[in-house]
PDB file of C-alpha atoms in Angstrom:
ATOM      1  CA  UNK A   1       5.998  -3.078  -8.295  1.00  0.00           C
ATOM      2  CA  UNK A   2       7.565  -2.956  -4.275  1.00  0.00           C
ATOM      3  CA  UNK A   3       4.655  -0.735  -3.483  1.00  0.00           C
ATOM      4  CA  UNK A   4       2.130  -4.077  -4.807  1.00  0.00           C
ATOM      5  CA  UNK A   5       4.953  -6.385  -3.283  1.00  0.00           C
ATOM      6  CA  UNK A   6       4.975  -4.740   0.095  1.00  0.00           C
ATOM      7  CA  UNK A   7       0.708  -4.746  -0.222  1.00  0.00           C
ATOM      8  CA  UNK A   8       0.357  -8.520  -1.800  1.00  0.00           C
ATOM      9  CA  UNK A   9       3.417 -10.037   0.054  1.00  0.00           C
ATOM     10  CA  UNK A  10       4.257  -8.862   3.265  1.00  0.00           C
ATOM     11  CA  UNK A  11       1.860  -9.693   5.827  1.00  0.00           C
ATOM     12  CA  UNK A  12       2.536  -8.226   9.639  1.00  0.00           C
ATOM     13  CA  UNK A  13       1.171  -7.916  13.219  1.00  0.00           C
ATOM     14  CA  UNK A  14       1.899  -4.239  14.691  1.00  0.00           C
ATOM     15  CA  UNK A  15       1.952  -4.127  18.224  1.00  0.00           C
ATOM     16  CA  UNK A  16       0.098  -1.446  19.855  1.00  0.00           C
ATOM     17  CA  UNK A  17      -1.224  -0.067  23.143  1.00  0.00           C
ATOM     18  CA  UNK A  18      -2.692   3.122  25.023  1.00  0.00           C
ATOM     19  CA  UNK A  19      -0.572   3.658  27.433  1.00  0.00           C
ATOM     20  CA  UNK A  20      -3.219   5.984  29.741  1.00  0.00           C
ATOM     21  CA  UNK A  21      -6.147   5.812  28.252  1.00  0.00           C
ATOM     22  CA  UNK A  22      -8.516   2.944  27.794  1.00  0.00           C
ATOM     23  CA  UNK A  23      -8.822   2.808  23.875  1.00  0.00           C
ATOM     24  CA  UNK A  24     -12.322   1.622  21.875  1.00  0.00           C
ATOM     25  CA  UNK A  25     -11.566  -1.022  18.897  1.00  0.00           C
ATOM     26  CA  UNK A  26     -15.138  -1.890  16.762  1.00  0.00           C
ATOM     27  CA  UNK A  27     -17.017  -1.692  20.241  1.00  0.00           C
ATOM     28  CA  UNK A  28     -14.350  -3.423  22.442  1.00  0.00           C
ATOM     29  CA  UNK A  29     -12.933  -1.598  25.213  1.00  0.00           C
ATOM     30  CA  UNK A  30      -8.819  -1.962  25.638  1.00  0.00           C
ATOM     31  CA  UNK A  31      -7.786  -0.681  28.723  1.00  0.00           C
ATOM     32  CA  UNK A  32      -4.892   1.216  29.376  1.00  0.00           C
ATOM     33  CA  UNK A  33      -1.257  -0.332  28.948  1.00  0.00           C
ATOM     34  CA  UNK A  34      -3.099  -3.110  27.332  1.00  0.00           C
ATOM     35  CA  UNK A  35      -1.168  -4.729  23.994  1.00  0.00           C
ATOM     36  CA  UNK A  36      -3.148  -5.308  20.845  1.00  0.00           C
ATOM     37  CA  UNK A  37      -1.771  -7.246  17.562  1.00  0.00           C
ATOM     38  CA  UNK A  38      -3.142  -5.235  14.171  1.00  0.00           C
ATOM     39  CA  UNK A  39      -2.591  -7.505  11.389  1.00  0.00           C
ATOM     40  CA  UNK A  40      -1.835  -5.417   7.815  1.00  0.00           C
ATOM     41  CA  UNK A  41      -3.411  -7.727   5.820  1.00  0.00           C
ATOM     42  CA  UNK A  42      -7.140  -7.116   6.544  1.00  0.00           C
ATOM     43  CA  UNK A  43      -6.127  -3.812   5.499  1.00  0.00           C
ATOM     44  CA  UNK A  44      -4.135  -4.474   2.744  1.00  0.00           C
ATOM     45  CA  UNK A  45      -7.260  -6.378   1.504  1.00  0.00           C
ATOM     46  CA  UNK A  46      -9.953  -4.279   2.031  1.00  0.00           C
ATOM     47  CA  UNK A  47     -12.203  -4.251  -0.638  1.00  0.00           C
ATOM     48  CA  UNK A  48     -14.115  -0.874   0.112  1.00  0.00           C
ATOM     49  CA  UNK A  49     -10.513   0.813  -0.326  1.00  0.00           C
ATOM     50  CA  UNK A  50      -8.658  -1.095  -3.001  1.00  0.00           C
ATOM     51  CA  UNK A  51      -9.198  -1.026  -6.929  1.00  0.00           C
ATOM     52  CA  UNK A  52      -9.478  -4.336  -8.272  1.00  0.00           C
ATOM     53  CA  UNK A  53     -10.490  -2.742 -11.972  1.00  0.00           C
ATOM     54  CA  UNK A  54     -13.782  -4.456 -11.751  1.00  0.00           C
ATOM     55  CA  UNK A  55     -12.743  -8.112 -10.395  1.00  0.00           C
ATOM     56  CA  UNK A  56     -10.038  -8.272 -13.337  1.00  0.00           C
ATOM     57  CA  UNK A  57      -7.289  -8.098 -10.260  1.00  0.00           C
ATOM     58  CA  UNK A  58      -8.294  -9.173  -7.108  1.00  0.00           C
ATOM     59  CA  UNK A  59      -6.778  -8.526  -4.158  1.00  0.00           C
ATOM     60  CA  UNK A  60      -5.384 -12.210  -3.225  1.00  0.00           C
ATOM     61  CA  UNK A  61      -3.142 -11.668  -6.858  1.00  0.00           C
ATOM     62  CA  UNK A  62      -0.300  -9.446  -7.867  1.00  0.00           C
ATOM     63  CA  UNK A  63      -0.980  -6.384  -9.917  1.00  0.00           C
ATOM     64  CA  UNK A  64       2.253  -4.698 -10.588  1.00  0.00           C
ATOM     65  CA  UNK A  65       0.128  -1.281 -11.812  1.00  0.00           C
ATOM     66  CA  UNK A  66      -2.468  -1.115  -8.728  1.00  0.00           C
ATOM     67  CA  UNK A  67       0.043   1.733  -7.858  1.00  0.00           C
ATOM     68  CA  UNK A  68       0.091   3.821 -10.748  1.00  0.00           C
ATOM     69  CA  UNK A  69      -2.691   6.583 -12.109  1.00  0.00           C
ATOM     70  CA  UNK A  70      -2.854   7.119 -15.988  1.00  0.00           C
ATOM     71  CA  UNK A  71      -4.683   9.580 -17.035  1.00  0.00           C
ATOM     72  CA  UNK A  72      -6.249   8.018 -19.837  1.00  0.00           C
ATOM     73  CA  UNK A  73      -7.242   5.016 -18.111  1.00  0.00           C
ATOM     74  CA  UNK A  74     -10.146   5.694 -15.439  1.00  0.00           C
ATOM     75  CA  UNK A  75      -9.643   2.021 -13.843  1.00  0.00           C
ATOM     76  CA  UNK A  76      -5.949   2.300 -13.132  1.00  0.00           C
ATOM     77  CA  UNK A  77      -4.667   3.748  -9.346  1.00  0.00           C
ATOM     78  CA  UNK A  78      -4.812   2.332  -6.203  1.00  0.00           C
ATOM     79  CA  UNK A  79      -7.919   2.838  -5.086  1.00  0.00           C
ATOM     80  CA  UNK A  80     -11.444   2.312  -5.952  1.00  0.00           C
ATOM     81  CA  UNK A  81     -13.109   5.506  -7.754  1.00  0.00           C
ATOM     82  CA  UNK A  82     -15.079   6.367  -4.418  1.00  0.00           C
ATOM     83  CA  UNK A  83     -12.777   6.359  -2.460  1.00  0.00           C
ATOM     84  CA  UNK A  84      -9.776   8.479  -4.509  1.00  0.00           C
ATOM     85  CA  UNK A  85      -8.743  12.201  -3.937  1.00  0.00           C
ATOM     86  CA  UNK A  86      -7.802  14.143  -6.856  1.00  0.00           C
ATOM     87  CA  UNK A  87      -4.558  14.062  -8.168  1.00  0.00           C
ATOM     88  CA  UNK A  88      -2.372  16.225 -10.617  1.00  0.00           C
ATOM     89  CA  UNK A  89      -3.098  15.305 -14.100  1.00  0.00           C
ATOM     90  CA  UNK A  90       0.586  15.351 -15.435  1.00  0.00           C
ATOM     91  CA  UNK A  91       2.058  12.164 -14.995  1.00  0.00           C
ATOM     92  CA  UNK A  92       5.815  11.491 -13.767  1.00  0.00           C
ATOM     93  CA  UNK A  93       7.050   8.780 -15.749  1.00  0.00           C
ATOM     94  CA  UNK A  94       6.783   6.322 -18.260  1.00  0.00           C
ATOM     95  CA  UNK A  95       6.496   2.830 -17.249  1.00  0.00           C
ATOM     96  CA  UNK A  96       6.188  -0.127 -18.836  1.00  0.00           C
ATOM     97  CA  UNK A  97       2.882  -2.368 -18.860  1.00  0.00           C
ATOM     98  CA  UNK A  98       3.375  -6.030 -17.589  1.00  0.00           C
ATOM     99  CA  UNK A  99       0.766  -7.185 -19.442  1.00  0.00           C
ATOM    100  CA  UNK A 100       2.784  -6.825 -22.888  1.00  0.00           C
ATOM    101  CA  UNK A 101       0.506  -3.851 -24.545  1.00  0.00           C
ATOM    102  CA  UNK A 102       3.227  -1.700 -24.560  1.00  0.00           C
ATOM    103  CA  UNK A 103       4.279   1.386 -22.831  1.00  0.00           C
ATOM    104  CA  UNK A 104       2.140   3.586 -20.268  1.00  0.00           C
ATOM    105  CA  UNK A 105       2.370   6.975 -19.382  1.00  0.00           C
ATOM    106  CA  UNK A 106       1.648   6.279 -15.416  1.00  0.00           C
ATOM    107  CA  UNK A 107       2.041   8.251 -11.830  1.00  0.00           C
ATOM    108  CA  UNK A 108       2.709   6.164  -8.603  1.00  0.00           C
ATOM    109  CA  UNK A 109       0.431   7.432  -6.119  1.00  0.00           C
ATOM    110  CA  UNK A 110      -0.625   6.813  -2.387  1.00  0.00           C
ATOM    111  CA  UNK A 111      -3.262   8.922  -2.288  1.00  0.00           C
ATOM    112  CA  UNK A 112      -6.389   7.499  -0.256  1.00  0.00           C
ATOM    113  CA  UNK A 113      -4.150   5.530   1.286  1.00  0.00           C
ATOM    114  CA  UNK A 114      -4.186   6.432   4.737  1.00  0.00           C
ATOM    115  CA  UNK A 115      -4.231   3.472   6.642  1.00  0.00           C
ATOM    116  CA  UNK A 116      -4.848   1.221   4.369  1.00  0.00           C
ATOM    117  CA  UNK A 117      -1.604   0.434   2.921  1.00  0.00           C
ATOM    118  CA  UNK A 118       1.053  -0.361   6.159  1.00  0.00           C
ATOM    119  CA  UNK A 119       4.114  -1.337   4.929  1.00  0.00           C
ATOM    120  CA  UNK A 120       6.897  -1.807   7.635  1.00  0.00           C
ATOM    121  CA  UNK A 121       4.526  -1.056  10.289  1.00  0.00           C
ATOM    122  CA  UNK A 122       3.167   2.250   9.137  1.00  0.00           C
ATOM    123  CA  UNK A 123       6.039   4.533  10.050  1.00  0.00           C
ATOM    124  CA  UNK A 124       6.916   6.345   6.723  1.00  0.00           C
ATOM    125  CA  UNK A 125      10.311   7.129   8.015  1.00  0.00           C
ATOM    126  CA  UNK A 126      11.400   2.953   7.843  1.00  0.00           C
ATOM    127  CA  UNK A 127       9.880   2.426   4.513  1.00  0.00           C
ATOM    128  CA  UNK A 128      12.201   4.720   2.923  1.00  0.00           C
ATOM    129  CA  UNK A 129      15.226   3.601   4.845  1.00  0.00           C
ATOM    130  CA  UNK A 130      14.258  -0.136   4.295  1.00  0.00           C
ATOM    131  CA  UNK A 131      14.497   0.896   0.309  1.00  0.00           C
ATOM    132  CA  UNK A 132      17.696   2.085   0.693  1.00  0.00           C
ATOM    133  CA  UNK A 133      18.617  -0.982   2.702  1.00  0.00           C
ATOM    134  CA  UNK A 134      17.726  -3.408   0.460  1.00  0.00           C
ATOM    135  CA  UNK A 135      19.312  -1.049  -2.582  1.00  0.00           C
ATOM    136  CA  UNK A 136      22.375  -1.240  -0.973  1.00  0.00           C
ATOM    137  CA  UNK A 137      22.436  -4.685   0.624  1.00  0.00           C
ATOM    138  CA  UNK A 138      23.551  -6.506  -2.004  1.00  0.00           C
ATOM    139  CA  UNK A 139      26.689  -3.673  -2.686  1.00  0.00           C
ATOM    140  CA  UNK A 140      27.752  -4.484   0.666  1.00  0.00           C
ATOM    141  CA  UNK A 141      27.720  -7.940   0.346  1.00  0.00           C
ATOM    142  CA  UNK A 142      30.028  -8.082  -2.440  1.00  0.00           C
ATOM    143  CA  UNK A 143      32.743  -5.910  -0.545  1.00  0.00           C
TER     144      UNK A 143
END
């Protein structure tokens, strides 16, 4: 569920520039030392990348499983089916389903990801060390 939360909920401009080099953006030219604004969200919703289990979850909702493969069900993961890698078949956990039917055997996965899920800007380093911020916020809080 923060994987879906950081994809549905958090929408971001990253700043970014070339700083010698003039850089090419969908046939515009940037020149060098130039600032450009990428905003996560037209990546977050991309259709060609992200599963929507045939229109049953759109991207404009929450879908606290978009992040998890089970290997029994061919519509679950992240992605859409052309676009996924292969993945190990064992699954990591158990997890329960939102929808009420139960339990799930599911894996949380980012595979196909690359680039189109940005949370915190895209640097892998400050997602994890925003999780442990905001697992240990509230501890410090109370001290």
């Amino acid at each position: 569920m923060y994987a879906e939360t950081l994809r549905f909920g958090v929408q971001i401009h990253i700043p970014r520039c070339s700083p010698h080099q003039p850089l090419s953006v969908a046939g515009v030219t940037i020149p060098p030392d130039k600032m450009i604004f990428i905003n996560t969200s037209l990546a977050h919703t991309d259709e060609s990348v992200w599963n929507t289990r045939n229109g049953e979850h759109p991207l404009d909702t929450f879908w606290a499983q978009r992040f998890l493969i089970d290997p029994k069900d061919e519509g679950s993961g992240p992605t859409r089916k052309e676009c996924s890698q292969p993945l190990e078949s064992t699954p990591r956990g158990e997890y329960k389903r939102m929808d009420g039917q139960g339990s799930s055997s599911g894996q949380f996965t980012l595979e196909g990801l690359d680039g189109s899920w940005i949370p915190y800007g895209g640097k892998a380093d400050s997602r994890f060390i925003k999780l442990s911020t905001e697992n240990t916020g509230p501890a410090i809080d109370r001290m």
